[in-house]
PDB file of C-alpha atoms in Angstrom:
ATOM      1  CA  MET A  29     100.278 136.634  80.244  1.00 35.00           C
ATOM      2  CA  ARG A  30      98.585 133.427  78.992  1.00 45.00           C
ATOM      3  CA  ARG A  31      98.545 132.998  75.209  1.00 50.00           C
ATOM      4  CA  TRP A  32      95.608 131.368  73.254  1.00 48.00           C
ATOM      5  CA  ARG A  33      97.833 128.151  73.469  1.00 50.00           C
ATOM      6  CA  LEU A  34      95.750 125.244  71.178  1.00 45.00           C
ATOM      7  CA  PRO A  35      97.623 122.085  70.188  1.00 40.00           C
ATOM      8  CA  LEU A  36      98.723 121.549  66.516  1.00 32.00           C
ATOM      9  CA  LEU A  37      95.607 120.584  64.523  1.00 35.00           C
ATOM     10  CA  LEU A  38      94.909 119.881  61.032  1.00 35.00           C
ATOM     11  CA  LEU A  39      91.971 122.350  60.325  1.00 42.00           C
ATOM     12  CA  LEU A  40      91.844 121.728  57.037  1.00 46.00           C
ATOM     13  CA  ALA A  41      89.434 119.508  55.032  1.00 54.00           C
ATOM     14  CA  GLY A  42      90.948 116.636  52.683  1.00 63.00           C
ATOM     15  CA  LEU A  43      92.262 116.432  49.311  1.00 64.00           C
ATOM     16  CA  VAL A  44      89.572 115.815  46.455  1.00 66.00           C
ATOM     17  CA  ALA A  45      90.398 112.521  44.340  1.00 59.00           C
ATOM     18  CA  LEU A  46      87.881 112.645  41.668  1.00 58.00           C
ATOM     19  CA  ASP A  47      87.036 109.467  40.072  1.00 48.00           C
ATOM     20  CA  VAL A  48      86.305 110.183  36.209  1.00 48.00           C
ATOM     21  CA  ARG A  49      86.593 107.156  34.442  1.00 43.00           C
ATOM     22  CA  GLY A  50      83.117 107.211  33.423  1.00 45.00           C
ATOM     23  CA  ALA A  51      83.315 111.071  32.222  1.00 44.00           C
ATOM     24  CA  MET A  52      86.721 109.609  30.036  1.00 45.00           C
ATOM     25  CA  GLY A  53      85.057 106.296  28.829  1.00 45.00           C
ATOM     26  CA  ILE A  54      88.665 104.958  29.436  1.00 43.00           C
ATOM     27  CA  ALA A  55      88.649 102.451  32.594  1.00 42.00           C
ATOM     28  CA  ALA A  56      89.097  98.940  30.295  1.00 38.00           C
ATOM     29  CA  ASN A  57      92.747 100.547  29.642  1.00 65.00           C
ATOM     30  CA  LEU A  58      95.105  99.142  32.958  1.00 66.00           C
ATOM     31  CA  THR A  59      97.128 102.226  32.575  1.00 72.00           C
ATOM     32  CA  TYR A  60      94.556 104.468  32.590  1.00 72.00           C
ATOM     33  CA  ALA A  61      92.710 102.699  35.151  1.00 78.00           C
ATOM     34  CA  ALA A  62      95.857 102.880  37.469  1.00 82.00           C
ATOM     35  CA  CYS A  63      96.186 106.407  36.952  1.00 85.00           C
ATOM     36  CA  ILE A  64      92.527 107.376  37.152  1.00 78.00           C
ATOM     37  CA  GLY A  65      91.223 105.133  39.334  1.00 72.00           C
ATOM     38  CA  ASN A  66      91.539 105.619  43.209  1.00 64.00           C
ATOM     39  CA  ALA A  67      94.505 103.368  43.793  1.00 61.00           C
ATOM     40  CA  ALA A  68      95.693 102.620  47.043  1.00 65.00           C
ATOM     41  CA  ASP A  69      99.327 102.496  45.508  1.00 77.00           C
ATOM     42  CA  PRO A  70     100.975 105.932  45.198  1.00 79.00           C
ATOM     43  CA  ALA A  71     104.279 104.350  43.317  1.00 85.00           C
ATOM     44  CA  ARG A  72     101.457 102.811  40.874  1.00 85.00           C
ATOM     45  CA  ARG A  73      99.645 105.962  40.182  1.00 86.00           C
ATOM     46  CA  LEU A  74     102.949 107.843  39.685  1.00 90.00           C
ATOM     47  CA  GLU A  75     103.969 105.407  36.932  1.00 89.00           C
ATOM     48  CA  ALA A  76     100.722 105.169  35.324  1.00 89.00           C
ATOM     49  CA  CYS A  77     100.338 108.808  35.302  1.00 90.00           C
ATOM     50  CA  THR A  78     103.453 109.407  34.064  1.00 93.00           C
ATOM     51  CA  HIS A  79     103.128 107.191  31.033  1.00 89.00           C
ATOM     52  CA  ILE A  80      99.942 109.189  30.295  1.00 90.00           C
ATOM     53  CA  VAL A  81     101.521 112.730  30.640  1.00 90.00           C
ATOM     54  CA  GLU A  82     104.674 111.662  28.417  1.00 91.00           C
ATOM     55  CA  ASP A  83     102.159 109.936  25.616  1.00 87.00           C
ATOM     56  CA  GLU A  84     101.846 112.541  22.947  1.00 84.00           C
ATOM     57  CA  ALA A  85      99.003 110.602  21.721  1.00 84.00           C
ATOM     58  CA  ALA A  86      96.958 111.601  24.328  1.00 84.00           C
ATOM     59  CA  ARG A  87      94.137 114.294  24.583  1.00 88.00           C
ATOM     60  CA  PRO A  88      94.823 117.475  26.762  1.00 91.00           C
ATOM     61  CA  ASP A  89      91.755 116.435  28.819  1.00 90.00           C
ATOM     62  CA  GLU A  90      93.485 113.056  29.576  1.00 88.00           C
ATOM     63  CA  ARG A  91      96.894 114.608  30.047  1.00 91.00           C
ATOM     64  CA  ALA A  92      95.103 117.051  32.191  1.00 93.00           C
ATOM     65  CA  ILE A  93      93.329 114.677  34.576  1.00 91.00           C
ATOM     66  CA  ALA A  94      96.812 112.342  34.789  1.00 91.00           C
ATOM     67  CA  TYR A  95      98.667 115.531  36.089  1.00 94.00           C
ATOM     68  CA  PHE A  96      96.113 116.176  38.493  1.00 93.00           C
ATOM     69  CA  LYS A  97      95.818 112.495  39.464  1.00 91.00           C
ATOM     70  CA  ARG A  98      99.611 112.537  39.729  1.00 92.00           C
ATOM     71  CA  ALA A  99     100.054 115.510  42.054  1.00 93.00           C
ATOM     72  CA  TYR A 100      97.654 113.626  44.453  1.00 88.00           C
ATOM     73  CA  ALA A 101      99.888 110.839  44.545  1.00 89.00           C
ATOM     74  CA  TRP A 102     102.962 113.216  45.101  1.00 91.00           C
ATOM     75  CA  ALA A 103     101.128 114.896  47.881  1.00 90.00           C
ATOM     76  CA  ALA A 104     100.224 111.276  49.176  1.00 87.00           C
ATOM     77  CA  LYS A 105     104.224 110.416  49.416  1.00 88.00           C
ATOM     78  CA  GLY A 106     104.849 114.035  51.180  1.00 90.00           C
ATOM     79  CA  ASP A 107     106.455 115.827  47.847  1.00 94.00           C
ATOM     80  CA  TYR A 108     104.190 119.051  47.912  1.00 94.00           C
ATOM     81  CA  ASP A 109     106.664 120.607  45.543  1.00 97.00           C
ATOM     82  CA  ARG A 110     106.105 118.313  42.872  1.00 96.00           C
ATOM     83  CA  ALA A 111     102.260 117.884  43.500  1.00 95.00           C
ATOM     84  CA  ILE A 112     102.288 121.958  43.027  1.00 97.00           C
ATOM     85  CA  THR A 113     104.174 121.595  39.930  1.00 98.00           C
ATOM     86  CA  ASP A 114     101.713 118.971  38.250  1.00 96.00           C
ATOM     87  CA  SER A 115      98.809 120.903  39.487  1.00 97.00           C
ATOM     88  CA  ASP A 116     100.306 123.916  37.360  1.00 98.00           C
ATOM     89  CA  GLU A 117     100.497 121.593  34.470  1.00 97.00           C
ATOM     90  CA  ALA A 118      97.113 120.341  34.835  1.00 96.00           C
ATOM     91  CA  ILE A 119      95.596 124.072  35.273  1.00 98.00           C
ATOM     92  CA  ASP A 120      97.961 125.054  32.195  1.00 97.00           C
ATOM     93  CA  ILE A 121      96.081 122.768  30.043  1.00 96.00           C
ATOM     94  CA  ASN A 122      92.369 123.190  31.981  1.00 96.00           C
ATOM     95  CA  PRO A 123      92.220 126.993  33.449  1.00 97.00           C
ATOM     96  CA  LYS A 124      89.040 126.375  34.833  1.00 96.00           C
ATOM     97  CA  TYR A 125      89.645 122.830  36.310  1.00 95.00           C
ATOM     98  CA  ALA A 126      88.138 124.093  39.718  1.00 95.00           C
ATOM     99  CA  VAL A 127      89.312 121.032  41.806  1.00 93.00           C
ATOM    100  CA  ALA A 128      93.161 121.110  40.697  1.00 95.00           C
ATOM    101  CA  TYR A 129      92.926 124.622  42.430  1.00 96.00           C
ATOM    102  CA  TYR A 130      91.520 123.688  45.594  1.00 95.00           C
ATOM    103  CA  ASN A 131      93.829 120.498  45.728  1.00 94.00           C
ATOM    104  CA  ARG A 132      96.639 122.989  44.746  1.00 96.00           C
ATOM    105  CA  GLY A 133      95.239 125.023  47.926  1.00 95.00           C
ATOM    106  CA  ILE A 134      95.617 122.410  50.206  1.00 93.00           C
ATOM    107  CA  PHE A 135      99.727 121.939  49.242  1.00 95.00           C
ATOM    108  CA  TRP A 136     100.436 125.707  49.572  1.00 95.00           C
ATOM    109  CA  SER A 137      98.700 125.355  53.133  1.00 92.00           C
ATOM    110  CA  ASP A 138     100.750 121.811  53.961  1.00 91.00           C
ATOM    111  CA  LYS A 139     103.866 124.342  52.739  1.00 93.00           C
ATOM    112  CA  GLY A 140     102.977 127.134  54.834  1.00 92.00           C
ATOM    113  CA  ASP A 141     102.312 129.799  51.637  1.00 95.00           C
ATOM    114  CA  ASP A 142      98.737 131.102  53.144  1.00 94.00           C
ATOM    115  CA  SER A 143      98.296 133.614  50.286  1.00 97.00           C
ATOM    116  CA  ARG A 144      98.650 131.394  47.436  1.00 98.00           C
ATOM    117  CA  ALA A 145      96.090 129.095  49.197  1.00 96.00           C
ATOM    118  CA  ILE A 146      93.809 131.662  49.732  1.00 97.00           C
ATOM    119  CA  ALA A 147      94.272 132.387  46.110  1.00 98.00           C
ATOM    120  CA  ASP A 148      93.578 129.261  44.773  1.00 97.00           C
ATOM    121  CA  PHE A 149      90.499 128.364  46.959  1.00 97.00           C
ATOM    122  CA  GLY A 150      88.979 131.697  45.497  1.00 98.00           C
ATOM    123  CA  GLN A 151      89.643 130.190  42.026  1.00 98.00           C
ATOM    124  CA  ALA A 152      88.272 127.001  42.793  1.00 97.00           C
ATOM    125  CA  ILE A 153      85.079 128.693  44.473  1.00 98.00           C
ATOM    126  CA  SER A 154      84.889 131.006  41.303  1.00 98.00           C
ATOM    127  CA  PHE A 155      84.629 127.877  39.054  1.00 97.00           C
ATOM    128  CA  GLY A 156      82.036 125.959  40.992  1.00 95.00           C
ATOM    129  CA  PHE A 157      83.725 123.873  43.359  1.00 94.00           C
ATOM    130  CA  ASP A 158      82.072 125.856  46.488  1.00 93.00           C
ATOM    131  CA  GLY A 159      81.110 123.130  49.050  1.00 93.00           C
ATOM    132  CA  ALA A 160      81.814 123.636  52.718  1.00 94.00           C
ATOM    133  CA  ASP A 161      85.422 122.312  52.949  1.00 93.00           C
ATOM    134  CA  VAL A 162      86.946 124.759  50.257  1.00 94.00           C
ATOM    135  CA  TYR A 163      85.305 127.557  52.540  1.00 95.00           C
ATOM    136  CA  GLN A 164      86.548 125.811  55.669  1.00 94.00           C
ATOM    137  CA  ASN A 165      89.828 125.740  54.186  1.00 93.00           C
ATOM    138  CA  ARG A 166      89.886 129.376  52.800  1.00 95.00           C
ATOM    139  CA  GLY A 167      88.868 130.499  56.121  1.00 95.00           C
ATOM    140  CA  ALA A 168      92.027 128.194  57.766  1.00 93.00           C
ATOM    141  CA  ALA A 169      94.302 129.814  55.611  1.00 94.00           C
ATOM    142  CA  TRP A 170      92.850 133.374  56.284  1.00 95.00           C
ATOM    143  CA  ALA A 171      93.404 132.527  60.458  1.00 93.00           C
ATOM    144  CA  SER A 172      96.923 131.490  59.509  1.00 92.00           C
ATOM    145  CA  GLU A 173      97.120 134.635  58.424  1.00 93.00           C
ATOM    146  CA  GLY A 174      95.673 136.508  61.582  1.00 92.00           C
ATOM    147  CA  ASN A 175      92.853 137.745  59.386  1.00 95.00           C
ATOM    148  CA  PHE A 176      89.956 136.397  61.681  1.00 94.00           C
ATOM    149  CA  GLU A 177      87.284 138.649  60.435  1.00 96.00           C
ATOM    150  CA  ARG A 178      87.644 136.912  57.078  1.00 97.00           C
ATOM    151  CA  ALA A 179      88.192 133.731  58.244  1.00 95.00           C
ATOM    152  CA  ILE A 180      85.155 133.764  60.318  1.00 97.00           C
ATOM    153  CA  ALA A 181      83.058 135.082  57.224  1.00 98.00           C
ATOM    154  CA  ASP A 182      84.403 131.922  55.418  1.00 97.00           C
ATOM    155  CA  PHE A 183      83.682 129.368  58.282  1.00 96.00           C
ATOM    156  CA  ASN A 184      80.099 130.895  58.636  1.00 98.00           C
ATOM    157  CA  GLN A 185      79.834 129.951  54.850  1.00 97.00           C
ATOM    158  CA  ALA A 186      81.098 126.501  55.396  1.00 96.00           C
ATOM    159  CA  ILE A 187      78.561 126.018  58.398  1.00 96.00           C
ATOM    160  CA  ASP A 188      75.247 127.595  55.988  1.00 97.00           C
ATOM    161  CA  ILE A 189      76.434 124.736  53.638  1.00 97.00           C
ATOM    162  CA  ASP A 190      76.590 122.078  55.927  1.00 94.00           C
ATOM    163  CA  PRO A 191      75.068 122.859  59.500  1.00 94.00           C
ATOM    164  CA  LYS A 192      76.811 119.098  61.030  1.00 91.00           C
ATOM    165  CA  GLN A 193      79.987 119.757  60.077  1.00 89.00           C
ATOM    166  CA  ALA A 194      81.471 119.923  63.738  1.00 90.00           C
ATOM    167  CA  SER A 195      85.096 120.887  62.234  1.00 90.00           C
ATOM    168  CA  ALA A 196      83.860 124.196  61.160  1.00 92.00           C
ATOM    169  CA  TYR A 197      82.493 124.673  64.490  1.00 94.00           C
ATOM    170  CA  TYR A 198      85.704 124.147  66.190  1.00 93.00           C
ATOM    171  CA  ALA A 199      87.389 126.199  63.485  1.00 93.00           C
ATOM    172  CA  ARG A 200      85.278 129.307  64.170  1.00 95.00           C
ATOM    173  CA  GLY A 201      85.498 128.879  67.550  1.00 95.00           C
ATOM    174  CA  THR A 202      89.446 129.347  67.274  1.00 93.00           C
ATOM    175  CA  ALA A 203      89.469 132.090  65.457  1.00 94.00           C
ATOM    176  CA  TRP A 204      86.899 133.498  67.707  1.00 95.00           C
ATOM    177  CA  GLY A 205      88.815 132.937  70.544  1.00 93.00           C
ATOM    178  CA  GLN A 206      92.378 134.097  69.123  1.00 91.00           C
ATOM    179  CA  SER A 207      90.331 137.420  68.115  1.00 92.00           C
ATOM    180  CA  GLY A 208      89.286 137.542  72.106  1.00 92.00           C
ATOM    181  CA  ASN A 209      85.585 136.748  71.970  1.00 95.00           C
ATOM    182  CA  TYR A 210      85.440 133.788  74.435  1.00 96.00           C
ATOM    183  CA  ASP A 211      81.697 133.942  74.627  1.00 98.00           C
ATOM    184  CA  ARG A 212      81.452 133.254  70.981  1.00 98.00           C
ATOM    185  CA  ALA A 213      84.491 130.686  71.215  1.00 96.00           C
ATOM    186  CA  ILE A 214      82.676 128.607  74.170  1.00 97.00           C
ATOM    187  CA  ALA A 215      79.573 128.637  72.341  1.00 98.00           C
ATOM    188  CA  ASP A 216      80.692 127.388  68.654  1.00 96.00           C
ATOM    189  CA  TYR A 217      83.123 124.633  70.695  1.00 95.00           C
ATOM    190  CA  THR A 218      80.013 123.305  72.138  1.00 95.00           C
ATOM    191  CA  GLN A 219      78.204 123.390  69.241  1.00 95.00           C
ATOM    192  CA  ALA A 220      80.911 121.261  67.759  1.00 93.00           C
ATOM    193  CA  ILE A 221      80.991 118.782  70.553  1.00 93.00           C
ATOM    194  CA  GLY A 222      76.953 118.498  70.164  1.00 90.00           C
ATOM    195  CA  VAL A 223      77.032 117.831  66.500  1.00 87.00           C
ATOM    196  CA  GLY A 224      80.248 115.937  66.603  1.00 69.00           C
ATOM    197  CA  PRO A 225      79.905 111.959  65.592  1.00 65.00           C
ATOM    198  CA  THR A 226      80.803 111.109  69.257  1.00 61.00           C
ATOM    199  CA  GLY A 227      79.225 113.995  71.616  1.00 60.00           C
ATOM    200  CA  GLY A 228      82.941 115.993  70.454  1.00 66.00           C
ATOM    201  CA  ASP A 229      86.662 115.048  71.044  1.00 88.00           C
ATOM    202  CA  ALA A 230      89.515 115.907  73.145  1.00 91.00           C
ATOM    203  CA  TYR A 231      90.458 118.995  71.306  1.00 91.00           C
ATOM    204  CA  ALA A 232      86.649 120.755  71.495  1.00 93.00           C
ATOM    205  CA  TYR A 233      86.825 120.093  75.496  1.00 95.00           C
ATOM    206  CA  TYR A 234      90.444 121.200  75.430  1.00 95.00           C
ATOM    207  CA  SER A 235      89.620 124.480  73.311  1.00 94.00           C
ATOM    208  CA  ARG A 236      86.690 125.360  75.593  1.00 96.00           C
ATOM    209  CA  GLY A 237      88.679 125.024  78.430  1.00 96.00           C
ATOM    210  CA  VAL A 238      91.081 127.457  77.357  1.00 95.00           C
ATOM    211  CA  ALA A 239      88.226 129.981  77.007  1.00 95.00           C
ATOM    212  CA  TRP A 240      87.080 129.405  79.974  1.00 96.00           C
ATOM    213  CA  SER A 241      90.392 130.198  81.580  1.00 95.00           C
ATOM    214  CA  PHE A 242      90.813 133.183  79.424  1.00 94.00           C
ATOM    215  CA  LYS A 243      87.363 134.053  81.126  1.00 95.00           C
ATOM    216  CA  GLY A 244      88.556 133.419  84.893  1.00 95.00           C
ATOM    217  CA  ASP A 245      86.359 130.314  85.178  1.00 97.00           C
ATOM    218  CA  ASP A 246      88.768 127.707  86.358  1.00 97.00           C
ATOM    219  CA  ASP A 247      85.978 125.088  87.526  1.00 98.00           C
ATOM    220  CA  ARG A 248      84.981 125.123  84.291  1.00 98.00           C
ATOM    221  CA  ALA A 249      88.173 125.086  82.537  1.00 97.00           C
ATOM    222  CA  ILE A 250      89.250 122.093  85.038  1.00 98.00           C
ATOM    223  CA  ALA A 251      85.953 120.338  83.785  1.00 98.00           C
ATOM    224  CA  ASP A 252      86.494 120.732  80.286  1.00 97.00           C
ATOM    225  CA  TYR A 253      90.337 119.724  80.428  1.00 97.00           C
ATOM    226  CA  ALA A 254      89.637 116.626  82.859  1.00 97.00           C
ATOM    227  CA  LYS A 255      87.062 115.371  79.922  1.00 96.00           C
ATOM    228  CA  ALA A 256      89.791 116.179  77.386  1.00 95.00           C
ATOM    229  CA  VAL A 257      92.374 113.941  78.552  1.00 96.00           C
ATOM    230  CA  ASP A 258      89.852 111.509  79.735  1.00 95.00           C
ATOM    231  CA  LEU A 259      89.110 111.177  76.099  1.00 93.00           C
ATOM    232  CA  ASP A 260      92.849 111.692  74.516  1.00 94.00           C
ATOM    233  CA  PRO A 261      95.340 110.782  77.613  1.00 96.00           C
ATOM    234  CA  LYS A 262      97.942 111.712  75.072  1.00 96.00           C
ATOM    235  CA  LEU A 263      96.863 115.265  75.157  1.00 95.00           C
ATOM    236  CA  ALA A 264      99.885 116.784  76.674  1.00 96.00           C
ATOM    237  CA  ASP A 265      98.555 120.798  76.369  1.00 94.00           C
ATOM    238  CA  ALA A 266      95.496 119.756  78.427  1.00 96.00           C
ATOM    239  CA  TYR A 267      97.568 118.409  81.135  1.00 97.00           C
ATOM    240  CA  TYR A 268      99.408 121.610  81.321  1.00 96.00           C
ATOM    241  CA  ALA A 269      96.348 123.486  81.184  1.00 96.00           C
ATOM    242  CA  LEU A 270      95.288 121.789  84.180  1.00 97.00           C
ATOM    243  CA  GLY A 271      98.135 122.564  85.886  1.00 97.00           C
ATOM    244  CA  LEU A 272      97.851 126.172  85.036  1.00 96.00           C
ATOM    245  CA  ALA A 273      94.175 126.023  86.421  1.00 97.00           C
ATOM    246  CA  TRP A 274      95.071 124.567  89.427  1.00 98.00           C
ATOM    247  CA  ALA A 275      97.934 126.864  89.981  1.00 97.00           C
ATOM    248  CA  HIS A 276      96.091 129.690  89.586  1.00 96.00           C
ATOM    249  CA  LYS A 277      93.101 128.351  92.275  1.00 97.00           C
ATOM    250  CA  GLY A 278      96.436 127.685  94.575  1.00 97.00           C
ATOM    251  CA  ASP A 279      96.440 123.968  94.357  1.00 98.00           C
ATOM    252  CA  GLN A 280     100.165 123.582  93.412  1.00 98.00           C
ATOM    253  CA  ASP A 281     100.417 120.178  94.608  1.00 98.00           C
ATOM    254  CA  GLN A 282      97.494 119.085  91.739  1.00 98.00           C
ATOM    255  CA  ALA A 283      99.557 121.385  89.487  1.00 98.00           C
ATOM    256  CA  ILE A 284     102.635 119.670  89.720  1.00 98.00           C
ATOM    257  CA  VAL A 285     101.118 116.308  89.398  1.00 98.00           C
ATOM    258  CA  ASP A 286      99.911 117.716  86.204  1.00 98.00           C
ATOM    259  CA  TYR A 287     102.860 119.208  84.842  1.00 98.00           C
ATOM    260  CA  ASP A 288     104.456 116.270  85.248  1.00 98.00           C
ATOM    261  CA  LYS A 289     101.893 114.312  83.104  1.00 98.00           C
ATOM    262  CA  ALA A 290     102.527 116.667  80.437  1.00 97.00           C
ATOM    263  CA  ILE A 291     105.925 116.589  80.506  1.00 98.00           C
ATOM    264  CA  ALA A 292     106.339 113.031  80.548  1.00 98.00           C
ATOM    265  CA  LEU A 293     104.448 113.520  77.286  1.00 98.00           C
ATOM    266  CA  ASN A 294     106.324 116.272  75.820  1.00 96.00           C
ATOM    267  CA  TRP A 295     109.739 116.673  77.489  1.00 96.00           C
ATOM    268  CA  LYS A 296     110.687 119.413  74.702  1.00 95.00           C
ATOM    269  CA  SER A 297     107.961 121.974  75.866  1.00 95.00           C
ATOM    270  CA  ALA A 298     109.969 125.111  77.686  1.00 95.00           C
ATOM    271  CA  ASP A 299     106.579 126.179  78.708  1.00 95.00           C
ATOM    272  CA  PHE A 300     105.564 123.118  80.771  1.00 96.00           C
ATOM    273  CA  TYR A 301     109.253 123.148  82.848  1.00 97.00           C
ATOM    274  CA  SER A 302     108.608 127.152  83.326  1.00 96.00           C
ATOM    275  CA  ALA A 303     105.186 126.562  84.406  1.00 96.00           C
ATOM    276  CA  ARG A 304     106.430 123.902  86.920  1.00 98.00           C
ATOM    277  CA  SER A 305     109.052 125.685  88.011  1.00 98.00           C
ATOM    278  CA  ASN A 306     106.654 128.425  89.127  1.00 97.00           C
ATOM    279  CA  SER A 307     104.622 126.014  91.420  1.00 98.00           C
ATOM    280  CA  TRP A 308     107.700 124.770  92.807  1.00 98.00           C
ATOM    281  CA  GLN A 309     108.799 128.157  93.931  1.00 97.00           C
ATOM    282  CA  ALA A 310     105.539 129.078  95.237  1.00 97.00           C
ATOM    283  CA  LYS A 311     105.971 125.864  97.666  1.00 97.00           C
ATOM    284  CA  GLY A 312     109.237 126.971  98.833  1.00 97.00           C
ATOM    285  CA  ASN A 313     111.140 124.324  96.909  1.00 98.00           C
ATOM    286  CA  HIS A 314     113.611 126.698  95.562  1.00 97.00           C
ATOM    287  CA  GLU A 315     116.139 123.715  94.399  1.00 98.00           C
ATOM    288  CA  ARG A 316     113.280 122.110  92.614  1.00 98.00           C
ATOM    289  CA  ALA A 317     112.045 125.372  91.131  1.00 98.00           C
ATOM    290  CA  GLU A 318     115.802 126.390  89.882  1.00 98.00           C
ATOM    291  CA  ALA A 319     116.325 122.731  88.096  1.00 98.00           C
ATOM    292  CA  ASP A 320     112.910 123.414  86.230  1.00 98.00           C
ATOM    293  CA  ARG A 321     113.957 126.820  85.422  1.00 97.00           C
ATOM    294  CA  LYS A 322     117.536 125.883  83.700  1.00 97.00           C
ATOM    295  CA  LYS A 323     115.857 123.280  81.798  1.00 97.00           C
ATOM    296  CA  ALA A 324     113.316 125.710  80.402  1.00 97.00           C
ATOM    297  CA  VAL A 325     115.956 128.076  79.466  1.00 97.00           C
ATOM    298  CA  SER A 326     117.962 124.902  77.813  1.00 97.00           C
ATOM    299  CA  LEU A 327     115.069 124.307  75.534  1.00 96.00           C
ATOM    300  CA  GLY A 328     114.880 127.802  74.980  1.00 94.00           C
ATOM    301  CA  ALA A 329     112.601 129.966  77.460  1.00 90.00           C
ATOM    302  CA  LYS A 330     113.579 133.481  77.837  1.00 83.00           C
TER     303      LYS A 330
END
């Protein structure tokens, strides 16, 4: 039975790096400017922000912002544990620091702790940081926990706030698809394609193809998968999906061609080898079918 299989895709909207120099009136000081400005060099920001948080003469609001900015720099270096620790410090100083809750929610999501992410996004909203991105992020976290009803509610809110945010339609479409409502998934992917800056992207076409496949419409699925690989020739899952659709239509030769392309892009996928094994078996080539079956088993297939 086919699973709702999507490529890994970052649904979360990005971090926020507020520029608060005007509010603090300290931009003339080079150390503060290096910490608080939107610096491109995380190492320089870490150095400058550390100087501020360790300065006993610094005001609490200055130290809270420095912790917030240093957390952003840690995240830029991929150190989410330290980013969370600094966010904790910023929030301890200013318990209503809405954007610090938002960013900490992103860090928790990146670490796979969706429950804590949801709590932080909720806190950000309660303190007035309630734009489309925070609802989309919380929706993505709910979806990761399998709570598609709440996920869809948050995606609805994000779309109400910003009807032109294609990623929110994509995210809601995925939630509809994972909950089994393929018609609504197709509608949302179509909307994402329509409002996207380039008329849609490979993932939206691929995902809509998956929904068509679940509805049993191989021809529409193939058309969408073909568009996806046209937009992104390195999207291995779309070639795999093409292979499945062609195999379902009985064209094992074309299926194998597409499985070959998928495997060339990702030779570590057991699913790809298993699917190609089935096509070889259907063609009566038991030797190649067995070779692919063994390869799939070596990669974890059962």
